[in-house]
mmCIF file of C-alpha atoms in Angstrom:
data_model
loop_
_atom_site.group_PDB
_atom_site.id
_atom_site.type_symbol
_atom_site.label_atom_id
_atom_site.label_comp_id
_atom_site.label_asym_id
_atom_site.label_seq_id
_atom_site.Cartn_x
_atom_site.Cartn_y
_atom_site.Cartn_z
ATOM 1 C CA UNK A 1 127.639 -133.890 15.646
ATOM 2 C CA UNK A 2 124.869 -135.857 13.975
ATOM 3 C CA UNK A 3 123.234 -139.205 14.715
ATOM 4 C CA UNK A 4 123.210 -141.866 12.082
ATOM 5 C CA UNK A 5 121.330 -145.141 11.708
ATOM 6 C CA UNK A 6 123.103 -147.917 9.802
ATOM 7 C CA UNK A 7 121.634 -151.136 8.467
ATOM 8 C CA UNK A 8 123.656 -154.180 7.399
ATOM 9 C CA UNK A 9 122.971 -157.456 5.760
ATOM 10 C CA UNK A 10 124.503 -160.350 7.738
ATOM 11 C CA UNK A 11 125.802 -163.451 5.931
ATOM 12 C CA UNK A 12 125.981 -166.502 8.135
ATOM 13 C CA UNK A 13 124.759 -170.046 8.495
ATOM 14 C CA UNK A 14 122.872 -168.829 11.591
ATOM 15 C CA UNK A 15 119.323 -167.485 11.546
ATOM 16 C CA UNK A 16 118.238 -164.620 13.824
ATOM 17 C CA UNK A 17 114.685 -165.845 14.160
ATOM 18 C CA UNK A 18 114.301 -163.710 17.310
ATOM 19 C CA UNK A 19 115.554 -160.161 17.604
ATOM 20 C CA UNK A 20 118.602 -159.922 19.869
ATOM 21 C CA UNK A 21 120.698 -156.969 20.950
ATOM 22 C CA UNK A 22 124.364 -157.092 21.894
ATOM 23 C CA UNK A 23 126.162 -153.893 22.935
ATOM 24 C CA UNK A 24 123.574 -151.687 21.196
ATOM 25 C CA UNK A 25 123.717 -153.694 17.941
ATOM 26 C CA UNK A 26 120.366 -155.302 17.044
ATOM 27 C CA UNK A 27 120.156 -158.461 14.970
ATOM 28 C CA UNK A 28 116.937 -159.748 13.382
ATOM 29 C CA UNK A 29 115.583 -161.624 10.389
ATOM 30 C CA UNK A 30 113.140 -160.260 7.773
ATOM 31 C CA UNK A 31 112.010 -161.861 4.527
ATOM 32 C CA UNK A 32 114.559 -164.712 4.784
ATOM 33 C CA UNK A 33 117.515 -162.292 5.249
ATOM 34 C CA UNK A 34 119.533 -161.547 8.415
ATOM 35 C CA UNK A 35 120.091 -157.926 9.325
ATOM 36 C CA UNK A 36 121.934 -155.808 11.869
ATOM 37 C CA UNK A 37 121.146 -152.238 12.872
ATOM 38 C CA UNK A 38 122.956 -149.728 15.064
ATOM 39 C CA UNK A 39 123.320 -146.024 15.692
ATOM 40 C CA UNK A 40 126.436 -143.862 15.885
ATOM 41 C CA UNK A 41 127.261 -140.233 16.458
ATOM 42 C CA UNK A 42 129.459 -138.773 13.739
ATOM 43 C CA UNK A 43 130.178 -135.557 11.873
ATOM 44 C CA UNK A 44 129.518 -136.961 8.387
ATOM 45 C CA UNK A 45 128.483 -140.062 6.510
ATOM 46 C CA UNK A 46 132.107 -141.263 5.987
ATOM 47 C CA UNK A 47 132.860 -141.119 9.686
ATOM 48 C CA UNK A 48 129.497 -142.737 10.462
ATOM 49 C CA UNK A 49 130.205 -145.647 8.146
ATOM 50 C CA UNK A 50 133.691 -146.126 9.685
ATOM 51 C CA UNK A 51 132.398 -146.056 13.238
ATOM 52 C CA UNK A 52 129.505 -148.360 12.400
ATOM 53 C CA UNK A 53 131.791 -150.928 10.824
ATOM 54 C CA UNK A 54 134.144 -150.932 13.835
ATOM 55 C CA UNK A 55 131.257 -151.254 16.299
ATOM 56 C CA UNK A 56 129.609 -154.058 14.355
ATOM 57 C CA UNK A 57 132.908 -155.920 13.796
ATOM 58 C CA UNK A 58 133.698 -155.846 17.529
ATOM 59 C CA UNK A 59 130.405 -157.607 18.284
ATOM 60 C CA UNK A 60 130.737 -160.042 15.389
ATOM 61 C CA UNK A 61 134.258 -160.952 16.514
ATOM 62 C CA UNK A 62 132.897 -161.918 19.934
ATOM 63 C CA UNK A 63 130.272 -164.027 18.186
ATOM 64 C CA UNK A 64 132.827 -165.708 15.961
ATOM 65 C CA UNK A 65 135.125 -166.478 18.883
ATOM 66 C CA UNK A 66 132.276 -167.980 20.920
ATOM 67 C CA UNK A 67 130.464 -169.834 18.120
ATOM 68 C CA UNK A 68 133.451 -170.677 15.855
ATOM 69 C CA UNK A 69 131.461 -169.333 12.950
ATOM 70 C CA UNK A 70 132.710 -166.855 10.361
ATOM 71 C CA UNK A 71 130.174 -164.037 9.903
ATOM 72 C CA UNK A 72 130.286 -161.474 7.090
ATOM 73 C CA UNK A 73 128.365 -158.261 6.587
ATOM 74 C CA UNK A 74 127.579 -155.598 3.974
ATOM 75 C CA UNK A 75 126.246 -152.118 4.696
ATOM 76 C CA UNK A 76 122.814 -151.624 3.100
ATOM 77 C CA UNK A 77 121.889 -148.062 3.922
ATOM 78 C CA UNK A 78 122.868 -145.169 6.163
ATOM 79 C CA UNK A 79 120.270 -142.666 7.405
ATOM 80 C CA UNK A 80 120.827 -139.423 9.188
ATOM 81 C CA UNK A 81 118.377 -138.795 11.998
ATOM 82 C CA UNK A 82 116.705 -135.379 12.017
ATOM 83 C CA UNK A 83 115.679 -133.386 15.031
ATOM 84 C CA UNK A 84 112.030 -134.365 14.618
ATOM 85 C CA UNK A 85 112.932 -138.013 15.139
ATOM 86 C CA UNK A 86 112.658 -138.929 11.477
ATOM 87 C CA UNK A 87 115.370 -140.375 9.345
ATOM 88 C CA UNK A 88 116.611 -139.392 5.926
ATOM 89 C CA UNK A 89 118.124 -141.931 3.543
ATOM 90 C CA UNK A 90 121.551 -140.668 2.481
ATOM 91 C CA UNK A 91 123.591 -143.628 1.221
ATOM 92 C CA UNK A 92 123.780 -147.262 0.166
ATOM 93 C CA UNK A 93 126.214 -149.796 -1.141
ATOM 94 C CA UNK A 94 126.135 -152.679 -3.595
ATOM 95 C CA UNK A 95 124.404 -155.657 -2.090
ATOM 96 C CA UNK A 96 125.731 -159.204 -2.311
ATOM 97 C CA UNK A 97 123.418 -162.125 -2.790
ATOM 98 C CA UNK A 98 122.064 -163.771 0.348
ATOM 99 C CA UNK A 99 123.719 -166.899 1.666
ATOM 100 C CA UNK A 100 121.519 -169.874 2.533
ATOM 101 C CA UNK A 101 121.356 -170.335 6.293
ATOM 102 C CA UNK A 102 120.885 -173.599 8.096
ATOM 103 C CA UNK A 103 120.445 -173.361 11.839
ATOM 104 C CA UNK A 104 118.924 -170.865 14.340
ATOM 105 C CA UNK A 105 121.232 -168.502 16.176
ATOM 106 C CA UNK A 106 122.074 -170.144 19.554
ATOM 107 C CA UNK A 107 120.611 -167.597 21.969
ATOM 108 C CA UNK A 108 121.840 -169.649 24.880
ATOM 109 C CA UNK A 109 125.317 -168.358 24.001
ATOM 110 C CA UNK A 110 124.382 -164.670 24.403
ATOM 111 C CA UNK A 111 125.871 -164.454 27.888
ATOM 112 C CA UNK A 112 129.124 -166.026 26.717
ATOM 113 C CA UNK A 113 129.271 -163.601 23.745
ATOM 114 C CA UNK A 114 128.733 -160.640 26.046
ATOM 115 C CA UNK A 115 131.386 -161.962 28.470
ATOM 116 C CA UNK A 116 134.055 -162.324 25.766
ATOM 117 C CA UNK A 117 133.130 -158.897 24.320
ATOM 118 C CA UNK A 118 133.541 -157.235 27.724
ATOM 119 C CA UNK A 119 136.606 -159.298 28.572
ATOM 120 C CA UNK A 120 138.537 -158.515 25.447
ATOM 121 C CA UNK A 121 137.724 -154.818 25.620
ATOM 122 C CA UNK A 122 139.212 -154.772 29.144
ATOM 123 C CA UNK A 123 142.121 -157.087 28.358
ATOM 124 C CA UNK A 124 145.805 -156.185 28.130
ATOM 125 C CA UNK A 125 147.738 -156.207 24.832
ATOM 126 C CA UNK A 126 148.680 -159.905 25.187
ATOM 127 C CA UNK A 127 145.044 -160.979 25.418
ATOM 128 C CA UNK A 128 144.126 -158.832 22.442
ATOM 129 C CA UNK A 129 146.931 -160.245 20.257
ATOM 130 C CA UNK A 130 146.026 -163.835 21.128
ATOM 131 C CA UNK A 131 142.319 -163.091 20.449
ATOM 132 C CA UNK A 132 143.081 -161.591 17.027
ATOM 133 C CA UNK A 133 145.276 -164.571 16.137
ATOM 134 C CA UNK A 134 142.428 -166.915 17.017
ATOM 135 C CA UNK A 135 139.991 -164.940 14.856
ATOM 136 C CA UNK A 136 142.458 -165.081 12.001
ATOM 137 C CA UNK A 137 142.535 -168.860 12.405
ATOM 138 C CA UNK A 138 138.723 -168.927 12.008
ATOM 139 C CA UNK A 139 138.921 -166.658 8.958
ATOM 140 C CA UNK A 140 141.324 -168.944 7.100
ATOM 141 C CA UNK A 141 139.731 -172.095 8.487
ATOM 142 C CA UNK A 142 139.650 -173.947 5.179
ATOM 143 C CA UNK A 143 143.440 -173.648 4.920
ATOM 144 C CA UNK A 144 144.282 -176.078 7.752
ATOM 145 C CA UNK A 145 148.008 -175.390 7.985
ATOM 146 C CA UNK A 146 147.587 -171.623 8.200
ATOM 147 C CA UNK A 147 144.686 -171.920 10.567
ATOM 148 C CA UNK A 148 146.726 -174.225 12.857
ATOM 149 C CA UNK A 149 149.578 -171.724 12.939
ATOM 150 C CA UNK A 150 147.239 -168.884 13.961
ATOM 151 C CA UNK A 151 145.622 -170.924 16.705
ATOM 152 C CA UNK A 152 149.095 -172.011 17.908
ATOM 153 C CA UNK A 153 150.366 -168.408 17.795
ATOM 154 C CA UNK A 154 147.647 -167.486 20.322
ATOM 155 C CA UNK A 155 148.898 -170.271 22.626
ATOM 156 C CA UNK A 156 152.506 -169.166 22.206
ATOM 157 C CA UNK A 157 151.750 -165.486 22.842
ATOM 158 C CA UNK A 158 150.166 -166.254 26.165
ATOM 159 C CA UNK A 159 152.798 -168.850 27.103
ATOM 160 C CA UNK A 160 155.588 -166.339 26.517
ATOM 161 C CA UNK A 161 154.277 -164.243 29.391
ATOM 162 C CA UNK A 162 155.323 -167.029 31.730
ATOM 163 C CA UNK A 163 159.027 -166.752 30.751
ATOM 164 C CA UNK A 164 160.245 -165.654 34.184
ATOM 165 C CA UNK A 165 158.258 -168.367 35.975
ATOM 166 C CA UNK A 166 159.754 -170.847 33.544
ATOM 167 C CA UNK A 167 163.248 -169.598 34.258
ATOM 168 C CA UNK A 168 162.832 -170.063 38.016
ATOM 169 C CA UNK A 169 161.472 -173.577 37.568
ATOM 170 C CA UNK A 170 164.190 -174.361 35.047
ATOM 171 C CA UNK A 171 166.895 -173.159 37.450
ATOM 172 C CA UNK A 172 165.648 -175.541 40.136
ATOM 173 C CA UNK A 173 165.312 -178.522 37.831
ATOM 174 C CA UNK A 174 168.626 -177.828 36.087
ATOM 175 C CA UNK A 175 170.842 -177.466 39.135
ATOM 176 C CA UNK A 176 171.707 -181.137 39.419
ATOM 177 C CA UNK A 177 172.157 -181.442 35.663
ATOM 178 C CA UNK A 178 174.587 -178.510 35.725
ATOM 179 C CA UNK A 179 176.649 -180.053 38.498
ATOM 180 C CA UNK A 180 176.866 -183.304 36.519
ATOM 181 C CA UNK A 181 177.885 -181.526 33.296
ATOM 182 C CA UNK A 182 180.497 -179.401 35.054
ATOM 183 C CA UNK A 183 181.959 -182.519 36.580
ATOM 184 C CA UNK A 184 182.119 -184.135 33.075
ATOM 185 C CA UNK A 185 183.912 -181.064 31.794
ATOM 186 C CA UNK A 186 186.369 -181.140 34.710
ATOM 187 C CA UNK A 187 187.062 -184.815 34.080
ATOM 188 C CA UNK A 188 187.608 -184.086 30.396
ATOM 189 C CA UNK A 189 190.190 -181.418 31.157
ATOM 190 C CA UNK A 190 191.773 -183.422 33.976
ATOM 191 C CA UNK A 191 192.360 -186.481 31.828
ATOM 192 C CA UNK A 192 193.394 -184.350 28.861
ATOM 193 C CA UNK A 193 191.039 -186.182 26.544
ATOM 194 C CA UNK A 194 191.324 -185.515 22.844
ATOM 195 C CA UNK A 195 187.707 -186.000 21.761
ATOM 196 C CA UNK A 196 186.342 -182.864 20.222
ATOM 197 C CA UNK A 197 182.881 -184.265 19.699
ATOM 198 C CA UNK A 198 182.569 -185.133 23.329
ATOM 199 C CA UNK A 199 183.718 -181.654 24.371
ATOM 200 C CA UNK A 200 181.207 -180.040 21.995
ATOM 201 C CA UNK A 201 178.405 -182.094 23.421
ATOM 202 C CA UNK A 202 179.283 -181.170 27.018
ATOM 203 C CA UNK A 203 179.438 -177.470 26.116
ATOM 204 C CA UNK A 204 176.228 -177.644 24.139
ATOM 205 C CA UNK A 205 174.390 -179.348 26.987
ATOM 206 C CA UNK A 206 175.613 -176.668 29.471
ATOM 207 C CA UNK A 207 174.568 -173.914 27.075
ATOM 208 C CA UNK A 208 171.130 -175.396 26.516
ATOM 209 C CA UNK A 209 170.362 -175.277 30.228
ATOM 210 C CA UNK A 210 169.946 -171.499 29.845
ATOM 211 C CA UNK A 211 167.069 -171.808 27.417
ATOM 212 C CA UNK A 212 163.386 -172.119 28.356
ATOM 213 C CA UNK A 213 161.605 -174.535 26.116
ATOM 214 C CA UNK A 214 158.196 -173.568 24.736
ATOM 215 C CA UNK A 215 156.767 -176.736 26.199
ATOM 216 C CA UNK A 216 157.764 -175.657 29.671
ATOM 217 C CA UNK A 217 156.252 -172.194 29.239
ATOM 218 C CA UNK A 218 152.995 -173.654 27.924
ATOM 219 C CA UNK A 219 152.910 -176.129 30.768
ATOM 220 C CA UNK A 220 153.302 -173.369 33.372
ATOM 221 C CA UNK A 221 150.700 -171.264 31.596
ATOM 222 C CA UNK A 222 148.192 -174.092 31.572
ATOM 223 C CA UNK A 223 148.787 -174.756 35.252
ATOM 224 C CA UNK A 224 148.375 -171.086 36.154
ATOM 225 C CA UNK A 225 145.160 -170.855 34.107
ATOM 226 C CA UNK A 226 143.642 -173.979 35.626
ATOM 227 C CA UNK A 227 143.992 -176.036 32.422
ATOM 228 C CA UNK A 228 146.776 -178.411 33.453
ATOM 229 C CA UNK A 229 144.748 -181.419 32.251
ATOM 230 C CA UNK A 230 145.583 -180.294 28.706
ATOM 231 C CA UNK A 231 149.341 -180.317 29.260
ATOM 232 C CA UNK A 232 149.933 -183.643 27.509
ATOM 233 C CA UNK A 233 147.954 -182.625 24.412
ATOM 234 C CA UNK A 234 149.663 -179.217 24.277
ATOM 235 C CA UNK A 235 153.127 -180.834 24.293
ATOM 236 C CA UNK A 236 152.081 -182.982 21.364
ATOM 237 C CA UNK A 237 150.958 -179.872 19.530
ATOM 238 C CA UNK A 238 154.424 -178.344 19.972
ATOM 239 C CA UNK A 239 156.057 -181.481 18.523
ATOM 240 C CA UNK A 240 153.564 -181.500 15.662
ATOM 241 C CA UNK A 241 154.106 -177.798 14.912
ATOM 242 C CA UNK A 242 157.856 -178.192 14.909
ATOM 243 C CA UNK A 243 157.876 -181.276 12.744
ATOM 244 C CA UNK A 244 155.216 -180.603 10.149
ATOM 245 C CA UNK A 245 154.788 -176.890 9.912
ATOM 246 C CA UNK A 246 157.383 -174.520 11.275
ATOM 247 C CA UNK A 247 160.487 -176.348 10.101
ATOM 248 C CA UNK A 248 159.074 -177.292 6.725
ATOM 249 C CA UNK A 249 160.339 -180.865 7.094
ATOM 250 C CA UNK A 250 157.167 -182.299 5.649
ATOM 251 C CA UNK A 251 154.544 -181.452 3.040
ATOM 252 C CA UNK A 252 151.878 -183.145 5.049
ATOM 253 C CA UNK A 253 148.653 -181.214 5.456
ATOM 254 C CA UNK A 254 147.438 -180.649 9.006
ATOM 255 C CA UNK A 255 144.704 -183.141 9.858
ATOM 256 C CA UNK A 256 141.355 -181.915 11.248
ATOM 257 C CA UNK A 257 142.022 -183.728 14.539
ATOM 258 C CA UNK A 258 145.227 -181.769 15.222
ATOM 259 C CA UNK A 259 143.587 -178.542 14.083
ATOM 260 C CA UNK A 260 140.623 -178.974 16.417
ATOM 261 C CA UNK A 261 142.851 -179.824 19.381
ATOM 262 C CA UNK A 262 144.948 -176.746 18.811
ATOM 263 C CA UNK A 263 141.845 -174.589 18.290
ATOM 264 C CA UNK A 264 140.232 -175.908 21.517
ATOM 265 C CA UNK A 265 143.315 -175.372 23.737
ATOM 266 C CA UNK A 266 143.925 -171.951 22.177
ATOM 267 C CA UNK A 267 140.330 -170.830 22.868
ATOM 268 C CA UNK A 268 140.348 -172.014 26.479
ATOM 269 C CA UNK A 269 143.673 -170.307 27.183
ATOM 270 C CA UNK A 270 142.448 -167.017 25.759
ATOM 271 C CA UNK A 271 139.262 -167.109 27.790
ATOM 272 C CA UNK A 272 141.060 -167.936 31.025
ATOM 273 C CA UNK A 273 143.807 -165.416 30.370
ATOM 274 C CA UNK A 274 141.517 -162.471 29.763
ATOM 275 C CA UNK A 275 139.518 -163.440 32.869
ATOM 276 C CA UNK A 276 142.670 -163.401 34.899
ATOM 277 C CA UNK A 277 144.369 -160.360 33.381
ATOM 278 C CA UNK A 278 141.626 -157.878 32.629
ATOM 279 C CA UNK A 279 142.527 -154.236 33.146
#
């Protein structure tokens, strides 16, 4: 196996004025351009480029999740390290023009970036799916409706893991309702009523008691994750999703306020979930 050094140009609105290193990936700024460098062990240049891209993308994803900032990259050159410690230039790609950057990279967030990187790499499949959905929401951020759906999907994926807890709670809360509905049905049969609509409603109400509403699952999830103060906002998001997006009952574009609320709750649930369910 050979060792390879890869250099990338980083496109972001963030400036790496000071050199920082996250999981063996170094970021720095030179001549008004942001760069990233890393090393991999690979058999050939193709494998080196693939490994380097995966390693860099993992770190950038943790940055994007923490900072809510889309970050792009382009490989600039790949060098194979020789036994004498020197490097030999062996490859390059077409370079895109630099993007104007505006603010310094927030180094105070380095610990949070490292935490999410470690957490997601030790998370179960549910945490990973929710995380990827959130990142997809950032990626399509200018398309509010699609971004909203991706952020909401992350919430829903986590909430669905609380199905059994929801069932138990539903059983307790539904017991009295079931008794009342069964009595209504008995009265209907006893009095030989001829009202098909009434019978359908009674049967529908009994049938619906067996379903666990998404609101309930989200509510239980928020409580378990220590985020119950967001329960009211989360329920509004479910209503909003059902009315304006999922059912296609309106052509209204998602407003930034709803998008940010969904994004915020989604992010907090993911962080708390991977903290609680790391492998």
